[in-house]
XYZ file of C-alpha atoms in Angstrom:
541
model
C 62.966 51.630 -102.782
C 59.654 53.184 -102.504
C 57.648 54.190 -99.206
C 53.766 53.224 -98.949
C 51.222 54.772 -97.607
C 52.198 58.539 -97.254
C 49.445 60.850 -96.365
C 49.044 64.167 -98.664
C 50.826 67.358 -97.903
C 48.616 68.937 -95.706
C 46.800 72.975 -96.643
C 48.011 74.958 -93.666
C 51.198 75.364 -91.727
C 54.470 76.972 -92.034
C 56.832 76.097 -94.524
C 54.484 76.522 -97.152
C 51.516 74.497 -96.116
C 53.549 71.771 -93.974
C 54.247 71.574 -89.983
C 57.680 71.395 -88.616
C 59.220 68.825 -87.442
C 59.476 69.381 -84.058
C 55.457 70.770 -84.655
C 54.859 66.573 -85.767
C 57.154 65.436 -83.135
C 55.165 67.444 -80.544
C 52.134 65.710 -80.923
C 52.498 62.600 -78.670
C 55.527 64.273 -76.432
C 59.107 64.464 -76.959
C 59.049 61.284 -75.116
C 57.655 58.792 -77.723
C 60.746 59.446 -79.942
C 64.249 60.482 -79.019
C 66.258 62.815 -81.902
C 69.406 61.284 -82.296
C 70.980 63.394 -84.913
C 68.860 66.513 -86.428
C 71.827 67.950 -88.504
C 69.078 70.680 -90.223
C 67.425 71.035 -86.948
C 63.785 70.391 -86.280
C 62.363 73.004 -88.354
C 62.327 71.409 -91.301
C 58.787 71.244 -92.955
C 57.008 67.765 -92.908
C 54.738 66.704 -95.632
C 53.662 63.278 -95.017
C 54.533 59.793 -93.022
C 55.403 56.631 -95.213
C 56.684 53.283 -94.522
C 60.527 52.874 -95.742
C 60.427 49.601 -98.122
C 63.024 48.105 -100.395
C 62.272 48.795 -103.927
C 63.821 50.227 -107.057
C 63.081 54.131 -106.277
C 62.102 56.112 -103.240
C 59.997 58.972 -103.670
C 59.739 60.701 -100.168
C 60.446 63.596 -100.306
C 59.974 65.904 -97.086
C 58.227 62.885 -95.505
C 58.689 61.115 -91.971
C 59.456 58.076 -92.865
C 59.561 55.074 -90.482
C 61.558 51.798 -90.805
C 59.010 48.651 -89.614
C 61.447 46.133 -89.074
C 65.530 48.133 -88.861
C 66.876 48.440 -85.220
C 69.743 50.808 -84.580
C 72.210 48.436 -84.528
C 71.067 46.588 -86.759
C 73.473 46.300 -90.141
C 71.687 47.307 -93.060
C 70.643 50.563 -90.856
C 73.312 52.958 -91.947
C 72.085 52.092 -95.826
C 68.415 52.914 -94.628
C 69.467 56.031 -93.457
C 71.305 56.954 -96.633
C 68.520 55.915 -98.666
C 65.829 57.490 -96.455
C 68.498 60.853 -97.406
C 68.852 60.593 -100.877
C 64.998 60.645 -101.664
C 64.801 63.291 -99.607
C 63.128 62.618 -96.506
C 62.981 64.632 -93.317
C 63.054 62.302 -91.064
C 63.764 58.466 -90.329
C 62.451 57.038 -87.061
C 64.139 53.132 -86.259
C 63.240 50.911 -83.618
C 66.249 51.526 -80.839
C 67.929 48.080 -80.826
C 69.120 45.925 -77.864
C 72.677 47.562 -77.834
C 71.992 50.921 -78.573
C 72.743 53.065 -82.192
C 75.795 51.143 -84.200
C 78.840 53.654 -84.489
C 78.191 53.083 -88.563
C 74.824 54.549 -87.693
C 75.710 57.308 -86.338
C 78.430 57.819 -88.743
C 75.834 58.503 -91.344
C 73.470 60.142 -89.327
C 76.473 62.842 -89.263
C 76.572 62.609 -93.202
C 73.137 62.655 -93.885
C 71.018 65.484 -93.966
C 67.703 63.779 -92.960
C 67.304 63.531 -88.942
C 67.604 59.962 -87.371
C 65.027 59.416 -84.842
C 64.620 56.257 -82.783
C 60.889 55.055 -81.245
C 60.205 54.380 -77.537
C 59.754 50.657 -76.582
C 56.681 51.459 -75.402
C 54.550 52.994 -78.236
C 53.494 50.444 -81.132
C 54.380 51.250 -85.139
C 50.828 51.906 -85.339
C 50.152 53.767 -82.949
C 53.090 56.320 -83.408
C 52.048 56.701 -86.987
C 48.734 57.624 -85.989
C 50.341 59.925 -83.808
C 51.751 61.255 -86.843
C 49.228 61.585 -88.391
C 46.936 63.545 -86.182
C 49.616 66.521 -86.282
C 49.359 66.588 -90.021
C 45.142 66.518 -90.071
C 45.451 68.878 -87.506
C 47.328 71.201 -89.722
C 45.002 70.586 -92.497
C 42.078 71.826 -91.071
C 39.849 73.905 -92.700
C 40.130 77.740 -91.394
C 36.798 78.276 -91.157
C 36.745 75.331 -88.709
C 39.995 75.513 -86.736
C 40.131 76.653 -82.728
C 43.507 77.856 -81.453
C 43.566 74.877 -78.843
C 46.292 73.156 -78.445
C 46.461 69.270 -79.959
C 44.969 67.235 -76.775
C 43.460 69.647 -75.020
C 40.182 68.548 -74.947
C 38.836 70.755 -71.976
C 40.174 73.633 -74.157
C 38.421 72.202 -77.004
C 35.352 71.692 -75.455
C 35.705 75.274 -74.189
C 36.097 76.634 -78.294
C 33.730 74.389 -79.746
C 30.965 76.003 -77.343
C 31.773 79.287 -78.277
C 31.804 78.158 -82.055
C 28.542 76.094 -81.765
C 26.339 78.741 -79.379
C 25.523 75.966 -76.619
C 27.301 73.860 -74.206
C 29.349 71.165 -74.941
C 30.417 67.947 -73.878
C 33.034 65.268 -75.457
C 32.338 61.864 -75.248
C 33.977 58.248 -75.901
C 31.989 55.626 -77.588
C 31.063 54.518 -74.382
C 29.468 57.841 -73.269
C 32.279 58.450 -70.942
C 33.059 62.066 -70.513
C 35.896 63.311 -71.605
C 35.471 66.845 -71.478
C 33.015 69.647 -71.108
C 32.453 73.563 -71.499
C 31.374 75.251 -68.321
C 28.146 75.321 -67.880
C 25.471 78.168 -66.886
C 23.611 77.869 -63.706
C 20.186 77.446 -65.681
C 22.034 73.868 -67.231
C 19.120 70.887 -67.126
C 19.308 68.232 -64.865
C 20.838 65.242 -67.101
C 23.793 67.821 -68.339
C 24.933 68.350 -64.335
C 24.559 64.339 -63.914
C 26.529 63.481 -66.866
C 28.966 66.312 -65.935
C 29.591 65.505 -62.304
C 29.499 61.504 -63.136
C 31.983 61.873 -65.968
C 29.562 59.972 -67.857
C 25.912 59.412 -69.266
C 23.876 57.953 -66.825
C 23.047 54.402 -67.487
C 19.737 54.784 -67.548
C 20.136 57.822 -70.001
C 22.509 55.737 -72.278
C 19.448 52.506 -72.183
C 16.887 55.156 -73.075
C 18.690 56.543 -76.151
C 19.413 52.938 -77.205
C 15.692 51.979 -76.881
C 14.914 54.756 -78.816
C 17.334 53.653 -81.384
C 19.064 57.225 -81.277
C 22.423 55.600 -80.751
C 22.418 53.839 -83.656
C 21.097 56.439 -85.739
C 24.009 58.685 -84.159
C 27.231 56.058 -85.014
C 25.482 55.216 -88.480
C 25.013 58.237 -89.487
C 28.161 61.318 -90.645
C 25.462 63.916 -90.198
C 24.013 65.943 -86.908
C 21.733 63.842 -85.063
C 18.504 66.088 -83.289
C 16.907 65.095 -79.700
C 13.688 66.689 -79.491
C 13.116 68.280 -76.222
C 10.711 66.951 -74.019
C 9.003 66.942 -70.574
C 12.090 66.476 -69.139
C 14.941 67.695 -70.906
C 15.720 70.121 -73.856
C 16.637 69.623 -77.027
C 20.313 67.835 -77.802
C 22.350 67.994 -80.975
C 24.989 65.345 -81.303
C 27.146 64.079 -83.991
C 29.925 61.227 -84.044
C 33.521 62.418 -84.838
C 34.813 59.694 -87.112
C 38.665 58.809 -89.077
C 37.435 57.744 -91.277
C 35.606 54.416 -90.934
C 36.547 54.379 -86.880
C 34.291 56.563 -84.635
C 36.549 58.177 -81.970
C 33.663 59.717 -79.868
C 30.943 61.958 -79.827
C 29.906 65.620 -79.345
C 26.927 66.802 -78.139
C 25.435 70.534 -77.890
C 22.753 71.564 -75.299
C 21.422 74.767 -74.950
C 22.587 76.610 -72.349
C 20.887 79.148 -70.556
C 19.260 80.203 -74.308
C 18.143 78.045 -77.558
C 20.589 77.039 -79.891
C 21.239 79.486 -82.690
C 20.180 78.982 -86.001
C 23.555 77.596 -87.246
C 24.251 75.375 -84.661
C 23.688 71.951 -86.825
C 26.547 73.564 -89.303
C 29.051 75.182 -86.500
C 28.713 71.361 -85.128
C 29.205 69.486 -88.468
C 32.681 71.745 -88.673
C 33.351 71.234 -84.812
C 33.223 67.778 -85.546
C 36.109 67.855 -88.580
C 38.247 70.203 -85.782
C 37.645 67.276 -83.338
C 39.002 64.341 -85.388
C 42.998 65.177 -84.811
C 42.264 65.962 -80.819
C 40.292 63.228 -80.290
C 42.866 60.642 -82.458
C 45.263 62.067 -80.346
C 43.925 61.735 -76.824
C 43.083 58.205 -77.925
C 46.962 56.726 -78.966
C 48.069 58.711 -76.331
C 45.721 56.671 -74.098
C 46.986 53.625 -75.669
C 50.275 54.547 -76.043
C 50.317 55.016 -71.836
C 48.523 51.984 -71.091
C 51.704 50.127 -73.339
C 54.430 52.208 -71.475
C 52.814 51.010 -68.427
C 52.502 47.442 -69.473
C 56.418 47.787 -70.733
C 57.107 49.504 -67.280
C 55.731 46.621 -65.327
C 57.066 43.463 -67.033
C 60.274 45.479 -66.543
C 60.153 45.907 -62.623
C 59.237 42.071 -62.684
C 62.109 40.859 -64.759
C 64.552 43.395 -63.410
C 65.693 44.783 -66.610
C 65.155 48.196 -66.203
C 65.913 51.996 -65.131
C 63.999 51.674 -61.995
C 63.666 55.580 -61.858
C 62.253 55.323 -66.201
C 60.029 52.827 -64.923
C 58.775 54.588 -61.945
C 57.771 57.895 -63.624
C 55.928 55.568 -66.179
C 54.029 54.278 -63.571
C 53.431 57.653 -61.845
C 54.848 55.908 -58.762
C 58.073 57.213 -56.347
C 61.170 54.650 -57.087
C 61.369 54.031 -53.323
C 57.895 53.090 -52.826
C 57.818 49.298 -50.365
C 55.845 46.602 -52.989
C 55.410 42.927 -52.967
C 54.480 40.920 -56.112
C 51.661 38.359 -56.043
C 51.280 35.596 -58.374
C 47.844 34.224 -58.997
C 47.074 30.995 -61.013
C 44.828 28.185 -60.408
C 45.169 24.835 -58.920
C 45.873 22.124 -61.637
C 44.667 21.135 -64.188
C 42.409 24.108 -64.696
C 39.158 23.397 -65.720
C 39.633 24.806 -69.703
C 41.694 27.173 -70.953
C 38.895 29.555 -71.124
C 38.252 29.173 -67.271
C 41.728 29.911 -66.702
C 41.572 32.714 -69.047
C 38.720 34.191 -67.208
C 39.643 33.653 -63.713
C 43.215 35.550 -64.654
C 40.966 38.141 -66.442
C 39.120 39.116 -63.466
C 41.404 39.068 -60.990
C 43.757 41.454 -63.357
C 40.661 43.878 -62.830
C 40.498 43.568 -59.023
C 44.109 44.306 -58.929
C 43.239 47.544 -61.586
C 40.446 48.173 -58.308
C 42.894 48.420 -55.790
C 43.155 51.149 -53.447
C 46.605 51.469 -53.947
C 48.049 51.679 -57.185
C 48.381 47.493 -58.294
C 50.041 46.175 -61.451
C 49.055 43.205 -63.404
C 51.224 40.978 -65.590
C 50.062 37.902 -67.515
C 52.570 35.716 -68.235
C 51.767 32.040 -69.502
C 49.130 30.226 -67.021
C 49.602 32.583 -64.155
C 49.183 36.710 -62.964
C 51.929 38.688 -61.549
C 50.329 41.213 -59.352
C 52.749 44.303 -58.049
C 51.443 45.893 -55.202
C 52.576 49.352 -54.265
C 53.010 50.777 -50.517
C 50.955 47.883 -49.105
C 50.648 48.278 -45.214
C 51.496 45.800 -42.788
C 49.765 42.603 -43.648
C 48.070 43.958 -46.738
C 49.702 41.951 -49.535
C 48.616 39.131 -47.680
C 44.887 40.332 -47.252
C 44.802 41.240 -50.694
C 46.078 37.786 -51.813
C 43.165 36.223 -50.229
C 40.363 38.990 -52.034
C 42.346 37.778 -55.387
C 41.545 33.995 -54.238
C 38.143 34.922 -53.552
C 37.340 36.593 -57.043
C 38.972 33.123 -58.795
C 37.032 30.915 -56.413
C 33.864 32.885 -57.234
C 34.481 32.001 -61.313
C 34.561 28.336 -60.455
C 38.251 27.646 -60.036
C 40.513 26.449 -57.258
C 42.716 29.303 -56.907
C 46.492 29.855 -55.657
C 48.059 32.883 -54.570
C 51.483 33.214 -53.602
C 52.565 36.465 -51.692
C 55.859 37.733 -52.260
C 58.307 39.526 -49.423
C 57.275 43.533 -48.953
C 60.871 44.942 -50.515
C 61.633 48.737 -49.975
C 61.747 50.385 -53.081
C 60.355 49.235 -57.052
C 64.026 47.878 -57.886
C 62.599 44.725 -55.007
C 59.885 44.052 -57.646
C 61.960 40.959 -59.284
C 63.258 40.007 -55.888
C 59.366 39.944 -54.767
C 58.417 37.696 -57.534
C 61.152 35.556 -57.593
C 60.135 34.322 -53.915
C 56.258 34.198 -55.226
C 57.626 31.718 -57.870
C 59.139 29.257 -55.462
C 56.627 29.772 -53.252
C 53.859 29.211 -56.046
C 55.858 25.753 -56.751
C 54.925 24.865 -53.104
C 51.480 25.287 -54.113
C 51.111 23.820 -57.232
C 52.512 20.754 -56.150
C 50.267 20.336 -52.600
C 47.434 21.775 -53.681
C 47.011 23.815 -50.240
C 46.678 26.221 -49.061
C 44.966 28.959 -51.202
C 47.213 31.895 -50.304
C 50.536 31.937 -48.846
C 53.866 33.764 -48.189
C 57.372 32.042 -47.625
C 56.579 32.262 -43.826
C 53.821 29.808 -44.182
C 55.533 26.962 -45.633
C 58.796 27.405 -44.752
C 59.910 24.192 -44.626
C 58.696 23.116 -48.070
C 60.223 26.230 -49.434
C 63.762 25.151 -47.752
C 62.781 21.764 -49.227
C 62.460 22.677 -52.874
C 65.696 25.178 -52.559
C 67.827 21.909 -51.321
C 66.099 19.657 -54.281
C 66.973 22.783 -57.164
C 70.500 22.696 -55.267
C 71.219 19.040 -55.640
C 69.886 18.467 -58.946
C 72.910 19.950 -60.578
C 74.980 17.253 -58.193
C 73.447 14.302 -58.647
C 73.520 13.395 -62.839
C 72.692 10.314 -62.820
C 70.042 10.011 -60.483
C 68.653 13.265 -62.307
C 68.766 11.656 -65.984
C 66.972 8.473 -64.483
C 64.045 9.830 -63.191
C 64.111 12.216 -66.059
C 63.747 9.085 -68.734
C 61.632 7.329 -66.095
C 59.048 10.548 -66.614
C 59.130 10.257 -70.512
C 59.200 6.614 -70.539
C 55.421 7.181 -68.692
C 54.688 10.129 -70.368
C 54.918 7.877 -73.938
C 53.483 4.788 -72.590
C 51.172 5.830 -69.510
C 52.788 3.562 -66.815
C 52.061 5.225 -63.996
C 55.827 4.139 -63.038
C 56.635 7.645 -61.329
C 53.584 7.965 -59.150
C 54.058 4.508 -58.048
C 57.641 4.981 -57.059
C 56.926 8.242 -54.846
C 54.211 6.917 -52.975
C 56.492 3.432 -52.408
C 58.735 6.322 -51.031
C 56.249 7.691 -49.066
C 55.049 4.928 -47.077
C 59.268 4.035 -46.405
C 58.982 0.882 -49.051
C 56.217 -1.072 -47.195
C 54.351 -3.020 -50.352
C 51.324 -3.693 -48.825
C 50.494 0.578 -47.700
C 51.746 1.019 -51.187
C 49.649 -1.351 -53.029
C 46.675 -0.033 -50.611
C 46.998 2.845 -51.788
C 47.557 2.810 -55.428
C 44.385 0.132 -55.246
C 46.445 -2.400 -57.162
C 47.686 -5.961 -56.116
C 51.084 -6.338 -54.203
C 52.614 -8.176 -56.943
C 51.274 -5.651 -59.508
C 53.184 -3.227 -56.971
C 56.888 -5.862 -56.947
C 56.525 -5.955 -60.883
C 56.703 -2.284 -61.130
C 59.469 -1.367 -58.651
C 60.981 -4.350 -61.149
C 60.503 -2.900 -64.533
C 62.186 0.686 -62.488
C 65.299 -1.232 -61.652
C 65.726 -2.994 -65.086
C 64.796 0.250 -67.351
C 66.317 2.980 -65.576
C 68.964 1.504 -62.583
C 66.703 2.766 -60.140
C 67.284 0.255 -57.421
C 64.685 1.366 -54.446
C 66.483 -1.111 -52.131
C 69.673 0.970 -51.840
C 69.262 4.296 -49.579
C 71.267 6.513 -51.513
C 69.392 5.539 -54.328
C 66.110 6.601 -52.644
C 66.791 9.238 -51.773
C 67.914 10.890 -54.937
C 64.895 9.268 -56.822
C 62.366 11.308 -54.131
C 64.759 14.422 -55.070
C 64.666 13.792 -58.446
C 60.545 13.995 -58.418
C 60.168 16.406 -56.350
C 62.078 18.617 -58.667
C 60.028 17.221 -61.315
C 56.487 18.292 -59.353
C 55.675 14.509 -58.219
C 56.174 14.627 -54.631
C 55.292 11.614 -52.553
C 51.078 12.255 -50.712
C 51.310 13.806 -47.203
């Protein structure tokens, strides 16, 4: 066995150059990994993160090693654990499987002097080992260059790297939002207190440096970047903090109060190299939020899930009222891409919401969940959602679920949207609804899903009557419901359709002598209309 990609043992930190492992673990929060069995404790020194992969030798020696692919109760896991032990690594972190950590598992977790860790659902492989990571670049810092700040604390950073630098700072993302800032004098220029009290560049600021071509200059570049002062403003020094070939962000020094000292270009260049670990950091962690979020969502809607775990993901009280909306459009959309981009914006009106809102994309449609709507709201807000899909050039539906008292209602909530979507999809009207407002279609489909299992035969007929059209393009099932529709009377029928009345007899024929569906016998009827309404074909109103 060997393990790929390790990084190299890093030049500071206890143990003789290395972190602990609670120091590594620390990074991204005790939260993103759970220590099932430490038996040497968490201060054992770390010196790298490698993949665990079957081979003929494992060389890993005080490493973190993770195991892409093993669950926890998974079989072969109590051999990756051993193996992971004998080569010497510190740690092993597995994927927590569906039911939990195998007893042989933990067995050898006991055994083994290498600590077992298993990942959050939440947090990607990648991600985590960039999490990793970070800790370990952190730790090999230069001295000359490292700030006692601790890893993610950017204001704290921003704070160090001023005094380091001899100007003010500010910490950007590569969309000159603000991420953090030193404290500025009260002689700070204009643009710094706009960008400061905005949280970002101003948009005109960010066009005029593009114009200039000073943005490019800055991203292509690994070296300070200078702003002349001018009428305006004074001078800037900026420089992009890269890993490697991915820029994380930016910093940017202004004088403040005073010019910039003489060494300012090289305290930056070094401020920059402290920066990469915080700003890696802040970034998975960002990402690694925005999945726990996305995990803690789908969750509430499927009702799987520690409603109180879920809650605190979402920053949200567990007994918060919600109500889930589903969005989709009417059918057939107009392309994939329309639907794609209707779904996309309304998922960012529901991000817009005053109160905290939830979206969830699953298939051709957008679960919404609402939080603490007042009286009326989720139904107000279902017709804003129809208006931003009608404004992208689709026909939109939005069914509103029931308000239920507490997040643990989610899946109840969306469960009703679903039937009540079904209402929709098949009429075509109205835009938005709620149970309330078509009741008696909703009681409708409930009796049609309740019957189906009870009537077998009538189910299986209109079932092979469907792919019987479906291979040969009959139009057999649409002619059947709206013969329904108008009570069997051939000649409203045949008006209808726009074919000839014995075009119309020679159908019903070909219904009876395929499938047994004789339209003559009442019992018969009405299981056929029962049959495709379940299907989605109901008869025209």
């Amino acid at each position: 066995m060997t393990s790929r990609t390790p990084d190299e043992p890093p030049a500071s930190g206890p143990h003789g150059g290395a972190p602990s492992l609670a120091q590594v673990l620390g990074v991204g929060g005790m939260d993103l990994v759970e220590v099932v069995r430490a038996p040497r404790g968490t201060d054992v020194a770390v010196r790298g993160v490698g993949v665990f992969d079957a081979g003929e030798t494992l060389e890993a020696a005080g490493q973190v090693l993770v195991a892409v692919g093993v669950d926890t109760s998974s079989a072969e896991a109590a051999g990756v654990l051993r193996a992971a032990a004998r080569a010497g690594a510190a740690a092993l972190i597995m994927r927590r499987g569906a039911e939990g950590i195998s007893e042989g598992l933990l067995a050898a977790a006991g055994e083994a002097g290498t600590a077992l860790l298993a990942r959050a659902p939440w947090i990607e492989w990648g991600e985590l080992i960039g999490l990793l990571r970070a800790a370990l670049s952190r730790s090999g810092a230069k001295p000359e260059a490292a700030v006692d700040v601790a890893l993610g604390d950017l204001p704290g950073l921003a704070v160090a790297l001023a005094a380091l630098v001899g100007g003010a700072i500010t910490i950007e993302d590569p969309d000159s939002n603000v991420l953090a800032y030193s404290p500025t004098a009260d002689t700070a220029d204009p643009l710094r207190r706009l960008t400061i009290l905005g949280r970002r560049v101003p948009q005109w600021r960010v066009a005029e440096l593009a114009e200039s071509g000073f943005l490019s200059t800055l991203w292509a570049t690994p070296d300070v970047v200078h702003r002349p002062a001018d009428s305006r403003f004074p001078e800037r020094l900026a420089i992009a903090v890269r890993a490697g070939d991915e820029i994380l962000g930016s910093l940017w020094a202004a004088a403040d109060g005073e010019p910039l000292p003489p060494g300012a270009r090289d305290a930056l260049r070094a401020a920059a190299a402290t920066a990469v670990p915080h700003l890696l950091h802040h970034r998975l962690r960002s990402r690694s939020a925005a999945s726990r979020r996305k995990q803690a969502v789908r969750a509430l809607l499927e009702g799987r899930t520690d409603v109180p775990a879920a809650a605190a993901a979402l920053e949200a009280d567990p007994q918060v009222p919600c109500a889930v909306l589903t969005v989709t459009v009417a059918p057939p959309p107009p392309s994939p891409d329309a639907l794609d981009r209707a779904l996309h914006l309304a998922s960012l009106r529901a991000a817009a919401h005053h109160t905290p809102a939830f979206a969830h994309r699953d298939g051709d449609r957008l679960d919404v969940l609402l939080t603490d709507p007042a009286p009326g709201a989720a139904h107000r807000f279902g017709g804003e959602l129809a208006a931003v899909l009608r404004g992208s050039g689709v026909r939109p539906l939005v069914a509103v679920g029931p308000v239920g008292q507490g997040l643990g209602e989610a899946a109840r909530s969306r469960t009703e949207a679903a039937l009540v979507l079904r209402v929709l999809r098949e009429r075509g009207t109205p835009e938005v609804a709620a149970a309330d407002d078509v009741r008696h279609a909703l009681d409708a489909l409930r009796v049609v899903d309740a019957v189906a299992a009870l009537s077998p035969s009538a189910t299986d007929a209109v079932r092979e009557l469907l792919a019987y059209d479906a291979e040969h393009g009959t139009d057999l099932p649409r002619t059947v419901a709206v013969h329904l529709a108008f009570f069997g009377d051939a000649a409203a029928t045949a008006r209808h359709l726009g074919i000839h009345p014995n075009t119309l007899r020679y159908r019903l024929r070909r219904v009876r002598e395929l499938f047994g569906l004789d339209l003559e016998d009442p019992d018969v009827r009405l299981l056929t209309e029962l049959g495709l309404r379940r299907a989605g074909l109901i008869p025209p109103g």
